[in-house]
Coordinates of C-alpha atoms in Angstrom, one line a residue:
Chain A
X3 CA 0.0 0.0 0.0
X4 CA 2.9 2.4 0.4
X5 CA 3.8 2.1 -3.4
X6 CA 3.9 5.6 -4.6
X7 CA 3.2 5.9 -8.3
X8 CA 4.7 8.9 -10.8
X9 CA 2.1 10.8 -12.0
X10 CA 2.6 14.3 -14.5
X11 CA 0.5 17.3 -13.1
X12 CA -2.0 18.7 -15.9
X13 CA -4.5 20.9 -14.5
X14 CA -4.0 23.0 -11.0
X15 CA -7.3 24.5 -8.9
X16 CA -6.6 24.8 -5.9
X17 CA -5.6 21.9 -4.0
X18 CA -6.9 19.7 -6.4
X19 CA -5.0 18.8 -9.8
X20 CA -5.5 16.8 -12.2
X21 CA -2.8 14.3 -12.9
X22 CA -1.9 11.7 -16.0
X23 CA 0.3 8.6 -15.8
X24 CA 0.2 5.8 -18.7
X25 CA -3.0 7.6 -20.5
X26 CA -4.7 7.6 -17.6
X27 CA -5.9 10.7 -15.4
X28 CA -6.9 10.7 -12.1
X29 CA -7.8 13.7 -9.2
X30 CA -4.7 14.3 -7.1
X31 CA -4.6 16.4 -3.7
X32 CA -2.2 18.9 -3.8
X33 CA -2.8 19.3 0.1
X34 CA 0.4 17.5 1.5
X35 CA 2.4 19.6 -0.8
X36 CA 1.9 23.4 0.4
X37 CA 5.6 23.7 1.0
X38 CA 6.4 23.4 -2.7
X39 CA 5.7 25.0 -6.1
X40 CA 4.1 22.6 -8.2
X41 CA 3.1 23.6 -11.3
X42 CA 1.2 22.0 -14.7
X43 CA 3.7 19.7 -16.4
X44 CA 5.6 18.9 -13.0
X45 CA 6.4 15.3 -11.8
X46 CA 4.9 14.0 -8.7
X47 CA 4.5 10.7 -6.3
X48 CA 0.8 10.2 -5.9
X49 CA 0.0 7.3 -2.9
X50 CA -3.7 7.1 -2.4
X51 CA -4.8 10.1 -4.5
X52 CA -2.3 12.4 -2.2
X53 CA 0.8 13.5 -4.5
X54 CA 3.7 13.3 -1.5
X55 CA 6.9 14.7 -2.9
X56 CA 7.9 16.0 -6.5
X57 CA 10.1 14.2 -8.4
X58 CA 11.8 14.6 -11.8
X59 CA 11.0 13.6 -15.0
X60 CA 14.1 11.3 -15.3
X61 CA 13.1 10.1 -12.0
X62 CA 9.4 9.2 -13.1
X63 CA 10.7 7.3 -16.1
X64 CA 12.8 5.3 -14.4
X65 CA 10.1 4.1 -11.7
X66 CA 7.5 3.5 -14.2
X67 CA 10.0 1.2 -15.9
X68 CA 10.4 -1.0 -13.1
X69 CA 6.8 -0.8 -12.3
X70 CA 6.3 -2.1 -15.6
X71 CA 8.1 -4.8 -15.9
X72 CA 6.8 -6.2 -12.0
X73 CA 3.3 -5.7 -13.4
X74 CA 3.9 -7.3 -16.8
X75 CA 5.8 -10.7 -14.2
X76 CA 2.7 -10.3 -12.0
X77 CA 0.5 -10.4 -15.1
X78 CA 2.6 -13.6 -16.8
X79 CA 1.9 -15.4 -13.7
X80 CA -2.0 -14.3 -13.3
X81 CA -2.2 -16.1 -16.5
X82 CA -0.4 -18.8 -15.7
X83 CA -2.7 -19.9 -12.5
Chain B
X10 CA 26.3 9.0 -10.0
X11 CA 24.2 6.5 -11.6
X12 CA 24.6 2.8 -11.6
X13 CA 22.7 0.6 -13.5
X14 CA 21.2 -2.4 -11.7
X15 CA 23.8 -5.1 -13.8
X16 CA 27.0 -2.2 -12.5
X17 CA 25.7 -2.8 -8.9
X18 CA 25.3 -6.5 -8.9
X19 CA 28.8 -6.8 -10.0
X20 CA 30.0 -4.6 -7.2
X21 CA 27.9 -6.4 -5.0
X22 CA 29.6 -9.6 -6.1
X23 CA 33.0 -8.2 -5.9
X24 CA 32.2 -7.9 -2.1
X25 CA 34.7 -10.1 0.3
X26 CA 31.5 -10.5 2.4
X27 CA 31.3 -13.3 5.9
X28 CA 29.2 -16.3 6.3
X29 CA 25.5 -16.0 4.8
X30 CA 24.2 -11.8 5.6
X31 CA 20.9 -11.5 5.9
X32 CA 19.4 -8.3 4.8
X33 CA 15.9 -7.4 6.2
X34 CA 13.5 -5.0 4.1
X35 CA 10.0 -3.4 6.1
X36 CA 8.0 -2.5 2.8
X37 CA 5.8 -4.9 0.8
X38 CA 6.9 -2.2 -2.4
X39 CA 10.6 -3.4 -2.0
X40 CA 9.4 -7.1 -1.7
X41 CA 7.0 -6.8 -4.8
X42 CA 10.0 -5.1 -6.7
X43 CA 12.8 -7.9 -5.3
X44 CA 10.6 -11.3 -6.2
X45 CA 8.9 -9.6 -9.6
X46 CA 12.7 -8.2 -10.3
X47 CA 14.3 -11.7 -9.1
X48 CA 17.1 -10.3 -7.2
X49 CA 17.4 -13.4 -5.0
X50 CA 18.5 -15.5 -7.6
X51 CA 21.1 -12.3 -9.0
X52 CA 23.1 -12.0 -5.6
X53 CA 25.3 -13.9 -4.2
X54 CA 24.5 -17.3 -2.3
X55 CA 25.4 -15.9 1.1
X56 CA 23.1 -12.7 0.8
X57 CA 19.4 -13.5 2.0
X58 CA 17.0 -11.2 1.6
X59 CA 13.8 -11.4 4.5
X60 CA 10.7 -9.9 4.2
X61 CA 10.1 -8.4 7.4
X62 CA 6.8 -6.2 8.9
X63 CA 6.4 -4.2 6.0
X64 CA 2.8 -5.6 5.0
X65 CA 0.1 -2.5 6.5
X66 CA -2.5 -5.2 5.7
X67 CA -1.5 -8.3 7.3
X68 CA -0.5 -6.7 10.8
X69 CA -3.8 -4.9 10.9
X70 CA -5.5 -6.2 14.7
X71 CA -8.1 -9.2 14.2
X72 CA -10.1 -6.6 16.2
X73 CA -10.3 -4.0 13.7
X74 CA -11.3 -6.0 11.4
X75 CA -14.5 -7.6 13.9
X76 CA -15.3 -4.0 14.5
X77 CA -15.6 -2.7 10.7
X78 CA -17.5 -5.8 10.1
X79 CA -19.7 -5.3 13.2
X80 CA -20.3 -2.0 12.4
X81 CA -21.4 -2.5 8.8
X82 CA -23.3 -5.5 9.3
X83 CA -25.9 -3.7 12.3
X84 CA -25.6 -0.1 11.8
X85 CA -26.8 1.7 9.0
X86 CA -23.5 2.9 7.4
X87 CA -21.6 2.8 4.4
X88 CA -18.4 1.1 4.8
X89 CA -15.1 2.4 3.1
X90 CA -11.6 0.2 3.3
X91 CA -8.9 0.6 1.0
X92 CA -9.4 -2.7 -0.9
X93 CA -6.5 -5.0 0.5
X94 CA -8.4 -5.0 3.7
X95 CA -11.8 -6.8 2.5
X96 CA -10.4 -10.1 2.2
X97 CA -9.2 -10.6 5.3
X98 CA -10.4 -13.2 7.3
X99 CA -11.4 -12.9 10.9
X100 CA -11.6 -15.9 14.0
X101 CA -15.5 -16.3 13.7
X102 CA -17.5 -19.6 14.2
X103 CA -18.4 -20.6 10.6
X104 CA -22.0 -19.3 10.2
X105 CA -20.8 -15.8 10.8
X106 CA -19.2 -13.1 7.9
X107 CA -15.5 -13.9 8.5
X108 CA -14.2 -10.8 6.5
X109 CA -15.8 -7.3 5.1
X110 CA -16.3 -9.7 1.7
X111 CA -18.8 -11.9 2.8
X112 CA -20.6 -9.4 4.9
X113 CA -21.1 -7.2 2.1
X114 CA -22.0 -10.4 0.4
X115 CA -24.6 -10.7 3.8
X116 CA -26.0 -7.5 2.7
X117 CA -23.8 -4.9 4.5
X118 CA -23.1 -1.8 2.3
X119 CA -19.1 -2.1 2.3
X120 CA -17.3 -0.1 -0.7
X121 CA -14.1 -0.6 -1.3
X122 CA -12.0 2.7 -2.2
X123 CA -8.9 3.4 -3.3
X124 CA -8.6 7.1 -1.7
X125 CA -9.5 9.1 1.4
X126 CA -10.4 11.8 -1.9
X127 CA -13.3 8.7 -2.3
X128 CA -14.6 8.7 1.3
X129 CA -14.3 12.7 0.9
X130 CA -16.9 12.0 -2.3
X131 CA -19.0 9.2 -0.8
X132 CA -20.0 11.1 2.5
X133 CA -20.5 14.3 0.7
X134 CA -22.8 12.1 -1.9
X135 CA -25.0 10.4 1.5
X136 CA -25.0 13.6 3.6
X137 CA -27.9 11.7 5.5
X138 CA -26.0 8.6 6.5
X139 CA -23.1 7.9 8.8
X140 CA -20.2 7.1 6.3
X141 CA -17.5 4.8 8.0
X142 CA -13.6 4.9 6.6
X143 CA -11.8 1.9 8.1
X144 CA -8.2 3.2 7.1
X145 CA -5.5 0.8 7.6
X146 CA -1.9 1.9 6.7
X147 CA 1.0 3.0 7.7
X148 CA 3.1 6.7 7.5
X149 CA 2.3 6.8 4.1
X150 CA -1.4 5.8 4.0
X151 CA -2.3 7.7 6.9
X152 CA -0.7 11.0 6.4
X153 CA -3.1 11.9 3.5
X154 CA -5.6 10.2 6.4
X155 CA -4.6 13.1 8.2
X156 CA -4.4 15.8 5.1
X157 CA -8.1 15.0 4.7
X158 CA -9.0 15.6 7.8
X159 CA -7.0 19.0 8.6
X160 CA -8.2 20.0 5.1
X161 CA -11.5 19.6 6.7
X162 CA -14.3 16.7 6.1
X163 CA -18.4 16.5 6.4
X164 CA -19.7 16.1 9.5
X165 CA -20.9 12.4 8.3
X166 CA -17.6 10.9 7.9
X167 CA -15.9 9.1 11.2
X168 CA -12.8 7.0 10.9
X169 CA -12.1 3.8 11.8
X170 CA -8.2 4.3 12.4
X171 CA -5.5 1.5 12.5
X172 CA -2.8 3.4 11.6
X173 CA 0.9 2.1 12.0
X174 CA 4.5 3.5 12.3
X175 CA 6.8 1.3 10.8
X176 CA 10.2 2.0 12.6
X177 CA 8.7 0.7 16.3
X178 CA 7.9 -2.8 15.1
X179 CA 12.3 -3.0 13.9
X180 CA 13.0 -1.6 17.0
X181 CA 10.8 -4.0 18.6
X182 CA 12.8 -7.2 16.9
X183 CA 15.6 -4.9 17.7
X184 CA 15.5 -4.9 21.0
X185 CA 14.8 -8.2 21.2
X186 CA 18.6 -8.9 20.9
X187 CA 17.6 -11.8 18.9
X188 CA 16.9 -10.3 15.2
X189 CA 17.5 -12.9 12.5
X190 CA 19.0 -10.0 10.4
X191 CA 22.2 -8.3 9.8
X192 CA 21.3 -4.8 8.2
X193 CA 17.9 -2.9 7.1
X194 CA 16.7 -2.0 3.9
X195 CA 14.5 1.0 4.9
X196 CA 11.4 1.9 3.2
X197 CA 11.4 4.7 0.5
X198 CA 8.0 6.2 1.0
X199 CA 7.5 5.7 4.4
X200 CA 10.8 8.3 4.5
X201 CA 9.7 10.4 1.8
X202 CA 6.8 11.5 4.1
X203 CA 8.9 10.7 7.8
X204 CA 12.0 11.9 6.8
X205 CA 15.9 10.2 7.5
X206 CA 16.5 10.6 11.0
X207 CA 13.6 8.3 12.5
X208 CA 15.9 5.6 11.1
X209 CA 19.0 6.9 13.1
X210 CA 18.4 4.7 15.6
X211 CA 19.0 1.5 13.9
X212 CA 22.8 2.4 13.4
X213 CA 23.2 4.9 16.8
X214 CA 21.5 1.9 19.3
X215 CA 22.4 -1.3 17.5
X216 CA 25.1 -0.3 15.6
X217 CA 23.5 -2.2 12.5
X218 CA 23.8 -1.1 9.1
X219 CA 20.7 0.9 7.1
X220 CA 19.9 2.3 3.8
X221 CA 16.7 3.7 2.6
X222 CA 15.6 2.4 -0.6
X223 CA 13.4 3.5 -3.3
X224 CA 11.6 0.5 -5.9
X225 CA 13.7 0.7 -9.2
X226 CA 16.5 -2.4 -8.9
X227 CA 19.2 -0.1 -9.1
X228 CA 17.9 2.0 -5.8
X229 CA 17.1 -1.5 -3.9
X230 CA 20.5 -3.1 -5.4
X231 CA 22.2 0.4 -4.3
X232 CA 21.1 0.4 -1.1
X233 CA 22.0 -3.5 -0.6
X234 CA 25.8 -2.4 -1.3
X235 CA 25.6 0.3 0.7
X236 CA 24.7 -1.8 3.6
X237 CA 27.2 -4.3 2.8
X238 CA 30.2 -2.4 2.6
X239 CA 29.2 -0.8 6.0
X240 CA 29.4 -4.7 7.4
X241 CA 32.5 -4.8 5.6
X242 CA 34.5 -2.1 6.7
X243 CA 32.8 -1.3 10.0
X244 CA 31.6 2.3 9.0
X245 CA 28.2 2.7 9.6
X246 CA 26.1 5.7 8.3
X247 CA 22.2 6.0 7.1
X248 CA 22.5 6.0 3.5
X249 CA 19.5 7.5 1.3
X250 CA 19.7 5.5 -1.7
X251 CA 16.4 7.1 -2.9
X252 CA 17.2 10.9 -3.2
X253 CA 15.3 11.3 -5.8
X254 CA 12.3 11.8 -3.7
X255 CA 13.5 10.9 -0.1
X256 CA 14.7 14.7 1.8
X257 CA 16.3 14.1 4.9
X258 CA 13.1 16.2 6.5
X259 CA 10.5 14.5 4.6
X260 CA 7.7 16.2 3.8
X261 CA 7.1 18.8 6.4
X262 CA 3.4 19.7 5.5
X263 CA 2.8 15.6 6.1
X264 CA 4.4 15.6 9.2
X265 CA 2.3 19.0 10.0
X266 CA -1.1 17.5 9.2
X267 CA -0.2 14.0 10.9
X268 CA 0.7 15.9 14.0
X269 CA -2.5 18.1 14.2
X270 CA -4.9 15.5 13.7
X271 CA -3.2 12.4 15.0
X272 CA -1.5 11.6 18.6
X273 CA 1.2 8.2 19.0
X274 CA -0.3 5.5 20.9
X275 CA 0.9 2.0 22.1
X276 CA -0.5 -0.2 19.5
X277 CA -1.4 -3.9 18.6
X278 CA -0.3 -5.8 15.6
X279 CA -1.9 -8.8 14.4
X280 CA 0.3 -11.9 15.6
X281 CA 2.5 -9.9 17.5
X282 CA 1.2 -7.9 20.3
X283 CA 1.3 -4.4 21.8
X284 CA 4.3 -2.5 19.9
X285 CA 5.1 0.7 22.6
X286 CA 4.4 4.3 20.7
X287 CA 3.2 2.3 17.3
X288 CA -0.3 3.7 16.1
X289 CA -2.1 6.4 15.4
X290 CA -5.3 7.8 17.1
X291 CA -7.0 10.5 16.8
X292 CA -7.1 13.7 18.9
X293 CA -9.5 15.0 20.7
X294 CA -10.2 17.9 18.7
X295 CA -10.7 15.2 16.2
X296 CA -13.7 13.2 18.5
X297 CA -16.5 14.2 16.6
X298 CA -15.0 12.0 13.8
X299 CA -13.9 9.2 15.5
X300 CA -16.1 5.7 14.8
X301 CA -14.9 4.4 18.1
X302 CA -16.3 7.4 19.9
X303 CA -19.5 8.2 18.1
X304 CA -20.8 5.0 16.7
X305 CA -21.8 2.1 19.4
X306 CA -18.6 -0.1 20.0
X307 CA -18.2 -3.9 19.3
X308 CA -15.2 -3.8 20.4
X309 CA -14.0 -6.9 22.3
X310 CA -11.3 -6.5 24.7
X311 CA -10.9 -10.3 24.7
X312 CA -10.3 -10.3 21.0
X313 CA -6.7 -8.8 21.7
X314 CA -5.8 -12.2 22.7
X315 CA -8.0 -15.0 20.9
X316 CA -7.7 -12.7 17.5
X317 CA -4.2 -13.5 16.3
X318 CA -3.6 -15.2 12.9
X319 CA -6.1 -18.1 12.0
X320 CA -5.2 -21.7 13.5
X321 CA -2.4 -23.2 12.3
X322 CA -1.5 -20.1 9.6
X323 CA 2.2 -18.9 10.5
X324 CA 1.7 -15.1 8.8
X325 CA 2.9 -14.3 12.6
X326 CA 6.3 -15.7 11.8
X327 CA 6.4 -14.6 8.3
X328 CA 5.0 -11.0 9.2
X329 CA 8.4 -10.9 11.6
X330 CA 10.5 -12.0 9.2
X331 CA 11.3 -15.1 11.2
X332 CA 10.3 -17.9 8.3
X333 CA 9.7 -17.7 4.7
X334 CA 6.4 -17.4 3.7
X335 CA 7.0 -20.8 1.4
X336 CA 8.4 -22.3 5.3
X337 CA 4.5 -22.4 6.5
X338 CA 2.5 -25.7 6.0
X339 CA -0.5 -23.9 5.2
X340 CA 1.8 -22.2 2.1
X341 CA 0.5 -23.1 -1.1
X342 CA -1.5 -25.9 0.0
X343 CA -4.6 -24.7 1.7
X344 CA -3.7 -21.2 1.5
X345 CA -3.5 -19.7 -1.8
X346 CA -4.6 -16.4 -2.7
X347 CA -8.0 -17.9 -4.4
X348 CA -8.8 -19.2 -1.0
X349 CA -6.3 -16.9 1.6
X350 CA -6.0 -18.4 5.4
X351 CA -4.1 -15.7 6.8
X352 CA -3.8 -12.3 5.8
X353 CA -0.3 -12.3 4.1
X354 CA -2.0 -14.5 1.4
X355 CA -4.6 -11.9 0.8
X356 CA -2.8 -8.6 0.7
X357 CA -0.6 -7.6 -2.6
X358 CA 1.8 -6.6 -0.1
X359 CA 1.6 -9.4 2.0
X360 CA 4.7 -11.7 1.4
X361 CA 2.9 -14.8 0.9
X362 CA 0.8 -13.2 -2.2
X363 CA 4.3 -11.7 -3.7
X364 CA 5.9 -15.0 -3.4
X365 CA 3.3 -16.8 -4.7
X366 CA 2.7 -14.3 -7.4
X367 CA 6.7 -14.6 -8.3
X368 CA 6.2 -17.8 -9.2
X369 CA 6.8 -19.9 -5.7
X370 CA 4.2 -22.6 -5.2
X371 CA 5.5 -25.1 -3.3
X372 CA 5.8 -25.3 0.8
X373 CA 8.8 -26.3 2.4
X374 CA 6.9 -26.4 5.4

């Protein structure tokens, strides 16, 4: 559950943003991140819908690779059972 | 200076390490990414890697569970739980719901969510009924518990809190003087919100090596030869091996919110007991939203003791990193995650599900 996932900031109101990973978009709380300047086009760990630290683009590629390939393993086996 | 995961293994490798090292990691993320990544069978024989408590799910008290089933089966509320927790079973005689599952099956209106954003929605959408969020989690799933509730929440939604920290339950096996481990992979996102220094204490008391780790193979494989060259030569520090996104403070607006909302209280964990200083309640400014205060208790006191794991299930051992999840009889046999005994079978975090989902079918038990 503590598996933060990259996620590029779109759209900013307020606290709330709008945020896109893999094609997909989901709303994001911007709350747990007053202390920093986030703006649209910014990287950011979301856990539970709360983005909780920024992170760079480099950064965010480099996660989603691995999260790929665990999900892709985790996939192979689902079809395997 | 950046490594790639192959660079690492052979420095790893070019280690004059002792007799077998075991190396002990607190975060069901770094498990996922080791058996899915298969970095057991990339190291060197005499480097183990255990899972230890790093599964939010599976140490979750038996109680908590009987209560959010309790609740949703004879109140009229809507029940939220992130959805790991649904599937986990409870010590009930057998005519009786024996997880939030098969009471919502029984009728009880139990939603699963995947945010505290979701119960923000879900008791704004029922502004008539008592909305319940059971939130189970650790640092990193119950600071946005927390955000949510400084931000400010309808006066419908109560929670159901069994939140954890993780760093009491190591110092716990810690001070033991018996841990079955000789350094501490620590958890990436539990920092990123904590911050470095709350894993000081690992290196300052017991003089063991620590790294934090983030969940690409290079930051996990990074932080594994960071730990063993501070066996090797004897120089200990707390290495961040995620700095990507891990700041020695943490995130200070986190730690703000968790302290406004939330106070540190002695704590149970499933299998395991009372861990001193481990959980989270909330504060009394915070009573009008607590379940346990508002809504009518079915709490048991005696459940503390008859509610560990299931009979015969051994998620106790695994949960504390004491025996493989594939060193249980129950392993792969009569608990599989189709049909879960215990709750390390049923969370994705839970070591029993990740092995088993690497590929591991077979007890050794």
């Amino acid at each position: 559950m503590c598996l933060g996932i990259p996620m590029q900031v779109v759209e900013i109101n307020g606290f709330n943003a709008r945020c896109e990973a893999k094609g997909i978009e989901r709303e994001v709380s911007l709350f747990m991140l007053q202390h920093e300047d986030i703006q649209c086009g910014d990287y950011v760990v979301v856990h539970v819908g709360y983005a909780i630290q920024k992170m760079t683009e480099a950064e965010a590629q480099s996660a989603w690779e691995i999260y790929d390939q665990m999900l892709a393993a985790e996939d192979a086996q689902a079809r395997g059972t | 200076m950046s490594l790639s995961a192959q660079q690492w293994l052979q420095r790893i490798h070019t280690l004059n390490l002792p007799a077998p090292v075991k190396l002990m990691n607190v975060c069901g993320g770094h498990e996922r990414s080791i058996t899915m990544s298969g970095l057991r069978g990339a190291l060197p024989k005499a480097i183990e890697l255990i899972p230890g408590p790093g599964c939010p799910v599976c140490i979750c008290p038996e109680e908590d569970v009987f209560e959010a089933i309790q609740l949703a089966l004879h109140e009229p509320v809507i029940l939220l739980a992130f959805g790991d927790m649904l599937r986990v079973p409870v010590n009930v005689p057998k005519h009786q719901p024996r997880s939030l599952e098969q009471a919502k099956a029984a009728g009880a209106d139990i939603r699963p969510i995947a945010s505290p954003l979701e119960a923000l929605q879900i008791a704004q959408d029922n502004p008539s009924q008592a909305v319940v969020f059971f939130a189970a989690g650790f640092e990193t799933t119950t600071a946005p518990v927390a955000s949510m509730l400084a931000q400010g929440v309808p006066d419908n939604l109560y929670l159901l809190l069994s939140g954890r920290l993780t760093w009491p339950a190591v110092a716990m096996l810690l001070n033991t003087g018996q841990a079955a481990f000789h350094a501490l992979i620590a958890p990436g996102h539990v920092a990123t919100v904590m911050g470095l220094p709350e894993w000081e204490f690992v290196i300052q008391q017991h003089q063991m090596p620590a790294a934090v780790a983030g969940f690409t193979a290079e930051s996990l494989l990074a932080a594994m030869y960071s730990v063993l060259r501070q066996l090797e030569t004897g120089q200990l520090a707390l290495d961040n091996c995620y700095p990507q996104v891990v700041r020695s403070e943490g995130n200070p607006t986190a730690q703000a919110h968790l302290q406004q909302v939330m106070q540190v209280v002695d704590a149970n964990w499933r299998g395991v007991g009372i861990i001193p200083a481990s959980g989270f309640s909330l504060r009394p400014e915070y009573a009008a939203h607590d379940a346990r205060q508002q809504l009518p208790s079915y709490a048991d006191e005696a459940r503390r003791y008859a509610g560990a794991m299931p009979p015969g299930c051994d998620c106790a051992q695994v949960v504390l990193g004491k025996i493989y999840p594939n060193q249980c009889v129950l392993y792969g046999q009569a608990c599989t995650p189709r049909h879960p005994i215990g709750p390390c079978m049923v969370s994705d975090e839970g070591a029993c599900r990740i092995w088993w989902a690497g590929g591991l079918r077979q007890s050794q038990g």
